[in-house]
CSV table of C-alpha atoms and ligand atoms in Angstrom, one decimal:
chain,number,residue,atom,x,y,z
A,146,UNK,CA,4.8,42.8,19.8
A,147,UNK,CA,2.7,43.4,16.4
A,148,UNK,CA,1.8,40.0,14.3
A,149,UNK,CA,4.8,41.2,11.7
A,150,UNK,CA,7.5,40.8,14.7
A,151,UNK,CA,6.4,37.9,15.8
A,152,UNK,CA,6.8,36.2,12.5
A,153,UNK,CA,10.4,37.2,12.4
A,154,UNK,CA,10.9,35.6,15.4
A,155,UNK,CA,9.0,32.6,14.7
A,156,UNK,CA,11.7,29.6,15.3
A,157,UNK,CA,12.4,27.3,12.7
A,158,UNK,CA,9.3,25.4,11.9
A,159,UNK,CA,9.0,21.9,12.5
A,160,UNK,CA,6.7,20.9,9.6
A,161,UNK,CA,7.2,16.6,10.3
A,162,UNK,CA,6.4,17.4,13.9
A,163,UNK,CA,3.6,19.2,12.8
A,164,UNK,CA,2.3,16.4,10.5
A,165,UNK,CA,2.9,13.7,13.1
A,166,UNK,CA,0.7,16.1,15.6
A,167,UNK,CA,-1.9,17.2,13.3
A,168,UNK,CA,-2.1,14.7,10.4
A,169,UNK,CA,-4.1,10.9,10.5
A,170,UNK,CA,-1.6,8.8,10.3
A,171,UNK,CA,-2.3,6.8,7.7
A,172,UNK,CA,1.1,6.7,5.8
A,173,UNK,CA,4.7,6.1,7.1
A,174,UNK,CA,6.7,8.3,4.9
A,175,UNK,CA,10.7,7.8,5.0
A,176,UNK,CA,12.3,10.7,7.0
A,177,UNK,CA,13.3,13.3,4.4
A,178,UNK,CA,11.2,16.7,3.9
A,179,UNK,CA,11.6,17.5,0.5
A,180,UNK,CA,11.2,21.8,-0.7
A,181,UNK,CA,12.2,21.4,-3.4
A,182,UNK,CA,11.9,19.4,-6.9
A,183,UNK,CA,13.0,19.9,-11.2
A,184,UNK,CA,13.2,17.3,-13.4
A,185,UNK,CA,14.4,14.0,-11.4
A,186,UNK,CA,15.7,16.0,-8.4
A,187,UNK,CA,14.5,16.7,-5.3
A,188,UNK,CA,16.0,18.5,-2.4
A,189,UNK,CA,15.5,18.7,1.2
A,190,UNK,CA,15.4,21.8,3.6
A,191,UNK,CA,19.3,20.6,4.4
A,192,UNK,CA,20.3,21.3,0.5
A,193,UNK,CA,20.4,17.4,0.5
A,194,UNK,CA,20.0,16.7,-3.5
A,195,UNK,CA,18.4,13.2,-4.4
A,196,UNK,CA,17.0,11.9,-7.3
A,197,UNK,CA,13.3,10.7,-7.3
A,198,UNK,CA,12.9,6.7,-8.3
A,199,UNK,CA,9.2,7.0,-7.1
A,200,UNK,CA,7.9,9.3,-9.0
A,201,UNK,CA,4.4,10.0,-6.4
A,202,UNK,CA,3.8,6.7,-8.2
A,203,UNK,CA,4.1,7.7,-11.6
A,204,UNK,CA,1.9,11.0,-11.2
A,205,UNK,CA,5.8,12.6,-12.1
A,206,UNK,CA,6.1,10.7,-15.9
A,207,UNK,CA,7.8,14.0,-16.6
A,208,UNK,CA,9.4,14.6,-13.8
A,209,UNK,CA,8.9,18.0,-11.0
A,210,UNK,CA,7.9,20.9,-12.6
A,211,UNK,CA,8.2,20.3,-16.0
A,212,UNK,CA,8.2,23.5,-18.2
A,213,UNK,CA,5.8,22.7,-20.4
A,214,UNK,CA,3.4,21.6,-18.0
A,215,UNK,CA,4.0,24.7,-15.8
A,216,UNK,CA,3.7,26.8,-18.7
A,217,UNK,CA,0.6,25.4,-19.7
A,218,UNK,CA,-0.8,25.5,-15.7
A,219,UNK,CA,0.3,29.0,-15.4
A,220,UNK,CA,-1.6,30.4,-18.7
A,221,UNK,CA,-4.9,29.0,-17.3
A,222,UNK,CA,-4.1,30.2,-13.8
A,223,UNK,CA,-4.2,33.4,-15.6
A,224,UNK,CA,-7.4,33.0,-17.1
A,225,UNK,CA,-9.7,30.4,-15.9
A,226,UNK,CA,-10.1,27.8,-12.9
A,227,UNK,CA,-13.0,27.0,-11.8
A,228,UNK,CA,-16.3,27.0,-13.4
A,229,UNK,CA,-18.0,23.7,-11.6
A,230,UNK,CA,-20.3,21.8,-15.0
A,231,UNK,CA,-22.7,24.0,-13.9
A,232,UNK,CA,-21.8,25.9,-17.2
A,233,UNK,CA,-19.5,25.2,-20.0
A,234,UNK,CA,-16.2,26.0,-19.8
A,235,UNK,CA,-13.3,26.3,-23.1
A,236,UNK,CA,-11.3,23.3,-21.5
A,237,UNK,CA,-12.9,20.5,-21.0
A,238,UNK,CA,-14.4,19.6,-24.5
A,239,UNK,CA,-11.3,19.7,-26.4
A,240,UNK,CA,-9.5,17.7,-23.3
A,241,UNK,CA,-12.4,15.2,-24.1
A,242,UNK,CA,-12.0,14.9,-27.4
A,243,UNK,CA,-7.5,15.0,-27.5
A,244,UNK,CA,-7.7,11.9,-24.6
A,245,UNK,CA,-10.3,10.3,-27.0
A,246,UNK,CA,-8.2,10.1,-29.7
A,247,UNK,CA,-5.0,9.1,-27.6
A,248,UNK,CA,-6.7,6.6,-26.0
A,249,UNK,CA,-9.0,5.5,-29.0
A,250,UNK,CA,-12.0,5.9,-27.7
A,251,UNK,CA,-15.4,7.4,-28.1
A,252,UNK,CA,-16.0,9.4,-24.6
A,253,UNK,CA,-14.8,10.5,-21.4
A,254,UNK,CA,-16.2,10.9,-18.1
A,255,UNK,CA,-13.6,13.4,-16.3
A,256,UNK,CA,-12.9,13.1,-12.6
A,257,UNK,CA,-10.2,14.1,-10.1
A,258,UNK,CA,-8.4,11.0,-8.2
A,259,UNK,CA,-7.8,7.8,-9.5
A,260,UNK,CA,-10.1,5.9,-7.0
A,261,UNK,CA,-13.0,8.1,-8.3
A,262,UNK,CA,-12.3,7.4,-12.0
A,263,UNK,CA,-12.8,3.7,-11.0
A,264,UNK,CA,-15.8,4.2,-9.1
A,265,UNK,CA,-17.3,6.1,-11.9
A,266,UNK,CA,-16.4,3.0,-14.5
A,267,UNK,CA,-18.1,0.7,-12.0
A,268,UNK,CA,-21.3,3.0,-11.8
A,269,UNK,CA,-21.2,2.9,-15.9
A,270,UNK,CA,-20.7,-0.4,-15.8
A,271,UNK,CA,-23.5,-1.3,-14.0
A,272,UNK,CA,-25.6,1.3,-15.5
A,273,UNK,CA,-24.8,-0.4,-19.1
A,274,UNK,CA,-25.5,-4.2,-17.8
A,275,UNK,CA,-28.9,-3.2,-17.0
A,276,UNK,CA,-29.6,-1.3,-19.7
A,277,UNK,CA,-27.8,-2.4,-22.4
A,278,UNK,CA,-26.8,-6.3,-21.6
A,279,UNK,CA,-30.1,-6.8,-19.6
A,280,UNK,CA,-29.1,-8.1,-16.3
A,281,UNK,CA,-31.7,-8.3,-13.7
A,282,UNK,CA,-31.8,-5.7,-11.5
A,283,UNK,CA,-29.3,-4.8,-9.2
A,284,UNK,CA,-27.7,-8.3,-9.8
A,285,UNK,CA,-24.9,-7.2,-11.8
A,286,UNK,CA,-21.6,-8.5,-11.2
A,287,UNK,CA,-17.4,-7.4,-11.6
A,288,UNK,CA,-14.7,-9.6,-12.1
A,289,UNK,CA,-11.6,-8.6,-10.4
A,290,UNK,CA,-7.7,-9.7,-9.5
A,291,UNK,CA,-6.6,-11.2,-6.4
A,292,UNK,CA,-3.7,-8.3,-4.9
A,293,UNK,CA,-5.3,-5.7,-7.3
A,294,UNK,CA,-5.0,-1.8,-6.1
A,295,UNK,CA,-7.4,0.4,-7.2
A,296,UNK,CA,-8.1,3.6,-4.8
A,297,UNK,CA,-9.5,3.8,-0.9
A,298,UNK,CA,-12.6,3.9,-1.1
A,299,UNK,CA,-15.4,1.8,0.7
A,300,UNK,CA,-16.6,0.2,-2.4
A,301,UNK,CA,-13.3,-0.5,-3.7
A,302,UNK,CA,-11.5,-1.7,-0.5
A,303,UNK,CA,-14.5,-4.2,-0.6
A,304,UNK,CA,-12.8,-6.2,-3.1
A,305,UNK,CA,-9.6,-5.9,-2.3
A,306,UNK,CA,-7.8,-8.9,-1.1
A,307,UNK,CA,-5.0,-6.7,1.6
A,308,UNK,CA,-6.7,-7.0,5.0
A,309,UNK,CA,-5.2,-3.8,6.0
A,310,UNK,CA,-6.9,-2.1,3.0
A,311,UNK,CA,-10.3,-3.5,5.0
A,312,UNK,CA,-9.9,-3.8,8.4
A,313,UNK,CA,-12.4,-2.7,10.3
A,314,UNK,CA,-14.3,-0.5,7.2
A,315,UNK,CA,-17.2,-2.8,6.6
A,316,UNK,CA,-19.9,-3.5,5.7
A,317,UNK,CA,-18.5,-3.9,2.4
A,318,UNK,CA,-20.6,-3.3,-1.6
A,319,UNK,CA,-21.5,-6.7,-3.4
A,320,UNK,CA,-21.0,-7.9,-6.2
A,321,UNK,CA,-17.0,-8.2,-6.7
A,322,UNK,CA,-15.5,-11.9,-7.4
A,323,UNK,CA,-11.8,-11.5,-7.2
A,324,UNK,CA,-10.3,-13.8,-8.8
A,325,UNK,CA,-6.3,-14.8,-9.3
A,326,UNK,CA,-4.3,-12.6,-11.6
A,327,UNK,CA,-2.7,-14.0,-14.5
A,328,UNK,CA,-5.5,-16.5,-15.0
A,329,UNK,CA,-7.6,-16.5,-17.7
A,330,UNK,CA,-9.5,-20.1,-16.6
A,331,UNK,CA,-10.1,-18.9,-13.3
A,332,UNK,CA,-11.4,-15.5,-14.6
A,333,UNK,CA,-13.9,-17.3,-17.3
A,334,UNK,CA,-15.3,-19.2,-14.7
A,335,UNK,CA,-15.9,-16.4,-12.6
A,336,UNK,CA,-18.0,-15.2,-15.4
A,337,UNK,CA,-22.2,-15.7,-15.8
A,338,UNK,CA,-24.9,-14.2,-16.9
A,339,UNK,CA,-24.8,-11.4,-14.0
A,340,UNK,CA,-21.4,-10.2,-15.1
A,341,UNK,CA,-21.0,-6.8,-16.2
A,342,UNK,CA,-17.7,-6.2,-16.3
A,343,UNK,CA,-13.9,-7.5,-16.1
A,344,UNK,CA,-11.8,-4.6,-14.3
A,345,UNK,CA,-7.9,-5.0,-14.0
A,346,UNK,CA,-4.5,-3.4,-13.9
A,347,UNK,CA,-3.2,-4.7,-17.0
A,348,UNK,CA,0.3,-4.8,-14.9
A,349,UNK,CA,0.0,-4.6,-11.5
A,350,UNK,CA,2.0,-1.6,-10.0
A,351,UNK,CA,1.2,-2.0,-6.0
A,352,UNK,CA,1.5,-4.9,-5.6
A,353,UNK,CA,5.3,-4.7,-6.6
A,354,UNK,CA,4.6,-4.7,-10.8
A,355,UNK,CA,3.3,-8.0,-11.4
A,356,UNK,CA,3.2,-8.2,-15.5
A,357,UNK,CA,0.9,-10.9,-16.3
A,358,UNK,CA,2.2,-13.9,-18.3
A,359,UNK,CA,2.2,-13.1,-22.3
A,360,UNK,CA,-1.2,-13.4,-24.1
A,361,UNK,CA,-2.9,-13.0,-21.1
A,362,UNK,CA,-4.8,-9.6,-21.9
A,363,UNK,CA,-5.2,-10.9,-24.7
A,364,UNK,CA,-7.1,-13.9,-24.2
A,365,UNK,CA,-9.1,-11.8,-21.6
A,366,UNK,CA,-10.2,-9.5,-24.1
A,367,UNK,CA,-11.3,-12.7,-25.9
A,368,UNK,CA,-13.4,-13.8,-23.2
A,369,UNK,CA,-14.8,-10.9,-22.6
A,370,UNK,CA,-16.2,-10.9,-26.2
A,371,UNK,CA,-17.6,-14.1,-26.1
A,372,UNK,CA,-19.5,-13.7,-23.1
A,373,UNK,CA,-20.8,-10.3,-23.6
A,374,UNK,CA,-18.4,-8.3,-20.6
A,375,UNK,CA,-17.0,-5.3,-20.4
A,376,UNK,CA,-12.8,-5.2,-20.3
A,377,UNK,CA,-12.3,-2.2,-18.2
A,378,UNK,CA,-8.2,-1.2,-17.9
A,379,UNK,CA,-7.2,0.2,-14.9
A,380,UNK,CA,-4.5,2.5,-16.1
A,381,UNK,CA,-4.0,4.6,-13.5
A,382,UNK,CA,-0.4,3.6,-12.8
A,383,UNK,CA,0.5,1.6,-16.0
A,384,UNK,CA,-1.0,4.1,-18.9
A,385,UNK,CA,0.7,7.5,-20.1
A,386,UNK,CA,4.1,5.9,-21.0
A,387,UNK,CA,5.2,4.0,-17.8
A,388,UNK,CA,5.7,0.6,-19.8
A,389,UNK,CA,6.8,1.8,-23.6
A,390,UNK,CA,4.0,2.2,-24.9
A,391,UNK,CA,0.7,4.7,-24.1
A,392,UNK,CA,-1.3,2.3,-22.6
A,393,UNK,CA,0.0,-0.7,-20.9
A,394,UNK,CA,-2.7,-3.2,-23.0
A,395,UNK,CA,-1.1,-1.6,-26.7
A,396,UNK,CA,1.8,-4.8,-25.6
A,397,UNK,CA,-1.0,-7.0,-26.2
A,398,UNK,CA,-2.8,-5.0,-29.1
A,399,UNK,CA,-5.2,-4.8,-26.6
A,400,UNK,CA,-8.1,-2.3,-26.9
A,401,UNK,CA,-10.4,-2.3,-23.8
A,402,UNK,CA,-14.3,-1.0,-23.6
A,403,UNK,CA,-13.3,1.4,-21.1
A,404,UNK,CA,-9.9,2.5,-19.8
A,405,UNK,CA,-9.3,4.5,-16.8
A,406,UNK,CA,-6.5,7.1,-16.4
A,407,UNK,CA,-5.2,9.4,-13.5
A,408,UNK,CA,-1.8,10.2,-11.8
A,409,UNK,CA,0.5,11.4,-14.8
A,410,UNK,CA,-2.7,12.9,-16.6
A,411,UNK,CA,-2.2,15.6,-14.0
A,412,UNK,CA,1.5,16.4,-15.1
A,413,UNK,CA,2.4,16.5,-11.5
A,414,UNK,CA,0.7,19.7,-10.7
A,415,UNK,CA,-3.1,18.9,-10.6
A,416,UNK,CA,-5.6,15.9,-10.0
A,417,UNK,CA,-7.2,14.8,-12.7
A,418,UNK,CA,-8.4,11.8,-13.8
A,419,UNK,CA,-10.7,10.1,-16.8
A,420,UNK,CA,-12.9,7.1,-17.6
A,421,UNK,CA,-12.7,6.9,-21.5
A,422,UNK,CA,-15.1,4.3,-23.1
A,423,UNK,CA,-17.1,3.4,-25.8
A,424,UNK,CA,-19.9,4.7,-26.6
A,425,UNK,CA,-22.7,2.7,-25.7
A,426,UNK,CA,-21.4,2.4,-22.1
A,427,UNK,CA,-20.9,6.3,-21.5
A,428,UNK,CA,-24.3,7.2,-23.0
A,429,UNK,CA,-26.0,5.4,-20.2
A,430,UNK,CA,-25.1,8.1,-17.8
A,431,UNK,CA,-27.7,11.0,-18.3
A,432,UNK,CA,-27.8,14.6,-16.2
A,433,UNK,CA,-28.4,13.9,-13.0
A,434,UNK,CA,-27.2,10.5,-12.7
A,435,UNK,CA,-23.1,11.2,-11.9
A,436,UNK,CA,-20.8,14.0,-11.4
A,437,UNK,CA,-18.2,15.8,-9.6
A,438,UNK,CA,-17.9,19.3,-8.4
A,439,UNK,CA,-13.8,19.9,-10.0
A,440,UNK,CA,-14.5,17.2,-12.7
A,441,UNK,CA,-13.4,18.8,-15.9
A,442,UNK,CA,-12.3,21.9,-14.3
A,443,UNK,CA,-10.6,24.2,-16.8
A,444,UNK,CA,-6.7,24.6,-14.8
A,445,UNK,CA,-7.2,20.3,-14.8
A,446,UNK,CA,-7.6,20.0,-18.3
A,447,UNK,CA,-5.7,22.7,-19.2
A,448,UNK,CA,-2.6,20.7,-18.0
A,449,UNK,CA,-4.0,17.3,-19.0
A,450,UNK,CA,-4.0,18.9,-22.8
A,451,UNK,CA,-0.2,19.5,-22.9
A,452,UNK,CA,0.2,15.9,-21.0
A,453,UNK,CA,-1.7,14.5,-23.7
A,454,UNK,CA,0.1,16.7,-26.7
A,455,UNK,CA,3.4,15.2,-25.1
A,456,UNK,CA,1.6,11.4,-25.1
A,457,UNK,CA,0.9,12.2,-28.9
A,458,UNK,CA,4.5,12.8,-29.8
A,459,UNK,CA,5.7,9.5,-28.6
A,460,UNK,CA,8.6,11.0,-26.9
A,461,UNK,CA,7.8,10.0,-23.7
A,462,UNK,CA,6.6,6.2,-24.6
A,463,UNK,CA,10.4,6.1,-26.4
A,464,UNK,CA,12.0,7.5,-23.7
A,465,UNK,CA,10.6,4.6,-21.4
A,466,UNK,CA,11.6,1.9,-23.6
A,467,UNK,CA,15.5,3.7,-23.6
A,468,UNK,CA,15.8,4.1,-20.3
A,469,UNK,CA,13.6,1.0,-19.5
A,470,UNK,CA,16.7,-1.0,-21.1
A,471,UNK,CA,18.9,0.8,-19.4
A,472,UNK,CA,17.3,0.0,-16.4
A,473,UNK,CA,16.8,-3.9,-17.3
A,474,UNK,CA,20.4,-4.5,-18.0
A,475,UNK,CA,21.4,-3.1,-15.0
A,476,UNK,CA,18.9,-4.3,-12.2
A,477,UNK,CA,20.0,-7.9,-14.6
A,478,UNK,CA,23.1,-8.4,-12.0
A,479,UNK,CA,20.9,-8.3,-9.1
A,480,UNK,CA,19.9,-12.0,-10.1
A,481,UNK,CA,22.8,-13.3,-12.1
A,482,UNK,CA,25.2,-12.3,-9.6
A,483,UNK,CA,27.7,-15.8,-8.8
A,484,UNK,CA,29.4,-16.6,-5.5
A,485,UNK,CA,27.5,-14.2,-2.6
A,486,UNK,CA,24.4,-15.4,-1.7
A,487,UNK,CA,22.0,-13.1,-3.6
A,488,UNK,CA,20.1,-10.2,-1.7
A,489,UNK,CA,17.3,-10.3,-4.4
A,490,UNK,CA,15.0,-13.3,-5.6
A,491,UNK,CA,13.5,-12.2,-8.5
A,492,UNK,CA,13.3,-8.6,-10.4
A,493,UNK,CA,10.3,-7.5,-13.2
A,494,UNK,CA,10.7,-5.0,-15.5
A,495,UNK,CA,8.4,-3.7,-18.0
A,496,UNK,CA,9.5,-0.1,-19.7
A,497,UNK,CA,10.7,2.0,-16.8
A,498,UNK,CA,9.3,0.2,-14.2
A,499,UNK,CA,10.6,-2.8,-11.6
A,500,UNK,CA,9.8,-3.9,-9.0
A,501,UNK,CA,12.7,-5.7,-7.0
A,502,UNK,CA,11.8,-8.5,-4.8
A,503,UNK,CA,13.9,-8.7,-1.8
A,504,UNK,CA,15.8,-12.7,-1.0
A,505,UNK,CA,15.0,-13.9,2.7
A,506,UNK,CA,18.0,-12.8,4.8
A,507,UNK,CA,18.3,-9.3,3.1
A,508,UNK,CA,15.7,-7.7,5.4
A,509,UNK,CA,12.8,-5.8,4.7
A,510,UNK,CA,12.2,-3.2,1.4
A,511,UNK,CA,12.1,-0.6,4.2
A,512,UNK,CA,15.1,-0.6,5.5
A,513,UNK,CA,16.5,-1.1,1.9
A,514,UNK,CA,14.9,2.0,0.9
A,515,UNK,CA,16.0,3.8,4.2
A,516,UNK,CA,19.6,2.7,3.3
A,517,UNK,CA,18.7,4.3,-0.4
A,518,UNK,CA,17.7,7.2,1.0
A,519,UNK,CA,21.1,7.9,3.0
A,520,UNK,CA,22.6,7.7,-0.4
A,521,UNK,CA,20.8,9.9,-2.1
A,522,UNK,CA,17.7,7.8,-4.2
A,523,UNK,CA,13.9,7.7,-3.3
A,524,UNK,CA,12.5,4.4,-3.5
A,525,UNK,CA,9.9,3.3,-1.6
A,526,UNK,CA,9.1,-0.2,-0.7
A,527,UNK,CA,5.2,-1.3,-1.5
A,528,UNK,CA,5.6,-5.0,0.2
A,529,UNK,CA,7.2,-6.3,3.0
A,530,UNK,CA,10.1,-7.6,0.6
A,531,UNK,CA,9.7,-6.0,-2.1
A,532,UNK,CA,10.6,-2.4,-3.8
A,533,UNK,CA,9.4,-0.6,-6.6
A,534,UNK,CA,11.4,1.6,-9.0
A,535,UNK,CA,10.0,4.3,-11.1
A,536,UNK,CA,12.0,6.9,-12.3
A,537,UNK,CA,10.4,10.4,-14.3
A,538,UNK,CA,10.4,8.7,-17.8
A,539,UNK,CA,12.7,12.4,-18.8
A,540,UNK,CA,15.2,11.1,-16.5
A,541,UNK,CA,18.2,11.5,-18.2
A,542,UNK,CA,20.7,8.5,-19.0
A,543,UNK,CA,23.6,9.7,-16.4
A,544,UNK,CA,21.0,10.4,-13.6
A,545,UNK,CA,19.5,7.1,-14.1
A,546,UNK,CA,23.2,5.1,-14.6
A,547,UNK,CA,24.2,7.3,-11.1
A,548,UNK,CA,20.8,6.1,-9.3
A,549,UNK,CA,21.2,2.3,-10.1
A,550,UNK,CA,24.9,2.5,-8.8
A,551,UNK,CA,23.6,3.2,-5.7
A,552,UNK,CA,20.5,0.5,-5.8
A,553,UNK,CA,23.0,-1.9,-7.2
A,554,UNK,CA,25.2,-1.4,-4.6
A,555,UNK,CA,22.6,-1.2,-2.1
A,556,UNK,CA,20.9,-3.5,-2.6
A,557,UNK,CA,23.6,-6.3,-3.2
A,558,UNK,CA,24.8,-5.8,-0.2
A,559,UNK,CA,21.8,-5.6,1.9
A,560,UNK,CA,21.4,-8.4,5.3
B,846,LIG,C1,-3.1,5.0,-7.6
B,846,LIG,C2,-4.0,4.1,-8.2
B,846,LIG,C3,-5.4,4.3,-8.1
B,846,LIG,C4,-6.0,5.3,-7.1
B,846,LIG,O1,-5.7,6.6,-7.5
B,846,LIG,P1,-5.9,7.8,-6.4
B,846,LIG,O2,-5.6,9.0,-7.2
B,846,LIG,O3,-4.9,7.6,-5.3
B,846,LIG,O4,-7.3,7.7,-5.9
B,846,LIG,C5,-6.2,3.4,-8.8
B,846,LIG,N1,-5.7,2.4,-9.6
B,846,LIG,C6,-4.4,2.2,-9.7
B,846,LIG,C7,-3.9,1.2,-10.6
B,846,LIG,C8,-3.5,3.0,-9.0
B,846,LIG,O5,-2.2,2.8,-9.1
């Protein structure tokens, strides 16, 4: 039999099994195989349609395969990829200078995944307290949120506060003080004279889109100034349009010393992520001291330009405050419902984002999102009890008004 035949006899793949038998597992995905995805929709190798309230976490602000982006991915693809910083490439400067401007401001240091983007701020940070604010060395310290998600990493698990994020990966980096979220008095006295930095999600998407009381960024930022710290924003999940506007901290007129971006910078198609920051805490870095192999890789930016062209029209940011309502007034019944016990203790919502925190007696966000998934919607729980919904912000009105039918009726009739 020649290799050719034997292909054309192969039996039908078995691509979970293969997974289960060849992959760590370190995720428990809901059983559907997806093939195929455009806009909001995804389909399975069934032909089973269903429309995607996850969005890979808001890496798919536009949605699957978005022309534009594709477009833009396939040009490079045909010109470009790969040139390591080794040498200069056409890409990356103007990427730096477009996510400057969106971002306001002065300089970025490009990366791949999110978790890297944060450890490169931390390195910067660091960097700038010694040289710049003059802490002692190797004394500097980071003020961080109880519950916060920032990547998998060992130096980021270390200040985690999930015990499964840490479990047995010690010994753990110093020099994190996590303290609680939402708490500006508890965060200033966290603060002294060894603190370089304060690094938070200015909402906080894992841990089922916490949006911090109002002022609270504000009076952050505040703090920070007085005390001569850092405000780094971690934007991985909340920037590029998820909450109305192009950075989560804009609600607050809020403009951290160093944002981080990642997930939708990519446009779905590529990793990419950024640390933009002022000046004087970017300029600490010199050659040698930080750097990345596919950082600022020409396909990466190539994408991230049109991501960013898209940012700049505002269409996306006023496409998540529409649908965002949308969404709003119709997760609203969950809560106000009369009569029937309700299924669902408490539901936030910031732009087109929620996160839907499930009553006791309605079971787990698992099986809620199991239950979604037999009729057709991707959801995936990130508590115990509680699930988060994040639709492409191009979702269209009907796809969106069809979706929360199903999570409406779902989920108000869940135990
Ligand atoms: C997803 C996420 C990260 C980590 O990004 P990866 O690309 O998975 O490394 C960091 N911070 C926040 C807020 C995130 O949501």
């Amino acid at each position: 039999m020649t290799l050719l035949q034997a292909a054309s006899v192969t039996a039908t793949p078995d691509p979970v099994g293969l997974e289960e038998r060849y992959a760590a597992h370190t995720y428990h995905p809901l059983p559907v195989t997806l093939v195929e995805g455009e806009g909001s929709w995804v389909t399975d190798a069934e032909g089973n349609r269903y429309l995607d309230l996850l969005s890979a976490y808001s890496a798919l602000n536009f949605g699957h395969r978005h022309p534009r982006l594709v477009a833009a991915a396939q040009a490079q693809l045909g010109r470009l990829t790969l040139t390591s910083r080794a040498f200069h490439n056409d890409q990356l400067g103007p990427f730096c200078e477009e996510l400057s401007g969106l971002v306001g401001l002065d300089r970025v240091i490009p990366m791949n995944t999110g978790a890297e983007a944060v450890e490169s701020a931390i390195k910067a940070a660091r960097r700038w307290a010694y040289d710049v604010k003059g802490v002692p060395a190797d004394r500097a310290t980071i003020v961080t949120a109880q519950n916060c998600f920032h990547g998998r990493t060992t130096t980021i698990i270390g200040f985690s506060t999930d015990p499964q994020a840490q479990r047995g990966f010690g010994p753990f980096t110093p020099g994190f003080r996590p303290v609680p979220f939402g708490d500006v008095g508890a965060l200033e006295a966290a603060i002294d004279a060894t603190t370089a930095a304060v690094l938070l999600e200015p909402v906080q998407g894992e841990a089922g889109v916490i949006v911090p009381p109002p002022g609270y960024l504000a009076a952050v930022r505040e703090v920070c100034d007085r005390h001569g710290v850092l405000l780094i924003a971690d934007e991985i999940q909340s920037g590029l349009g998820r909450t109305g506007r192009t950075l989560a901290c804009d609600h607050d007129d809020v403009v951290p010393d160093v944002v981080l971006l990642g997930k939708a910078l990519g446009g779905g198609i590529v990793p990419i992520s950024a640390v933009v920051a002022r000046r004087e805490v970017i300029d600490t870095l010199e050659p040698g001291s930080h750097g990345s192999t596919f950082g600022g890789n020409p396909l990466a930016c190539a994408v991230a330009r049109e991501v960013i062209d898209m940012m700049v029209s505002g269409e996306p940011q006023q496409l998540a405050r529409e649908r965002g309502a949308q969404l709003a007034r119709r997760l609203d019944v969950l809560t106000s419902a009369t009569g029937e016990p309700s299924r669902v203790a408490a539901v936030r919502t910031i732009g087109l984002w929620a996160g839907i925190d499930l009553a006791p007696g309605a079971g787990t966000a698992r099986a809620a999102s199991e239950q979604l998934l037999a009729h057709g919607v991707l959801v995936k729980d990130t508590s115990d009890t509680t699930i988060r919904v994040a639709p492409p912000l191009t979702i269209s009105a009907a796809d969106l008004d069809l979706a929360l039918d199903r999570i409406v009726e779902t989920v108000g009739s869940l135990g």
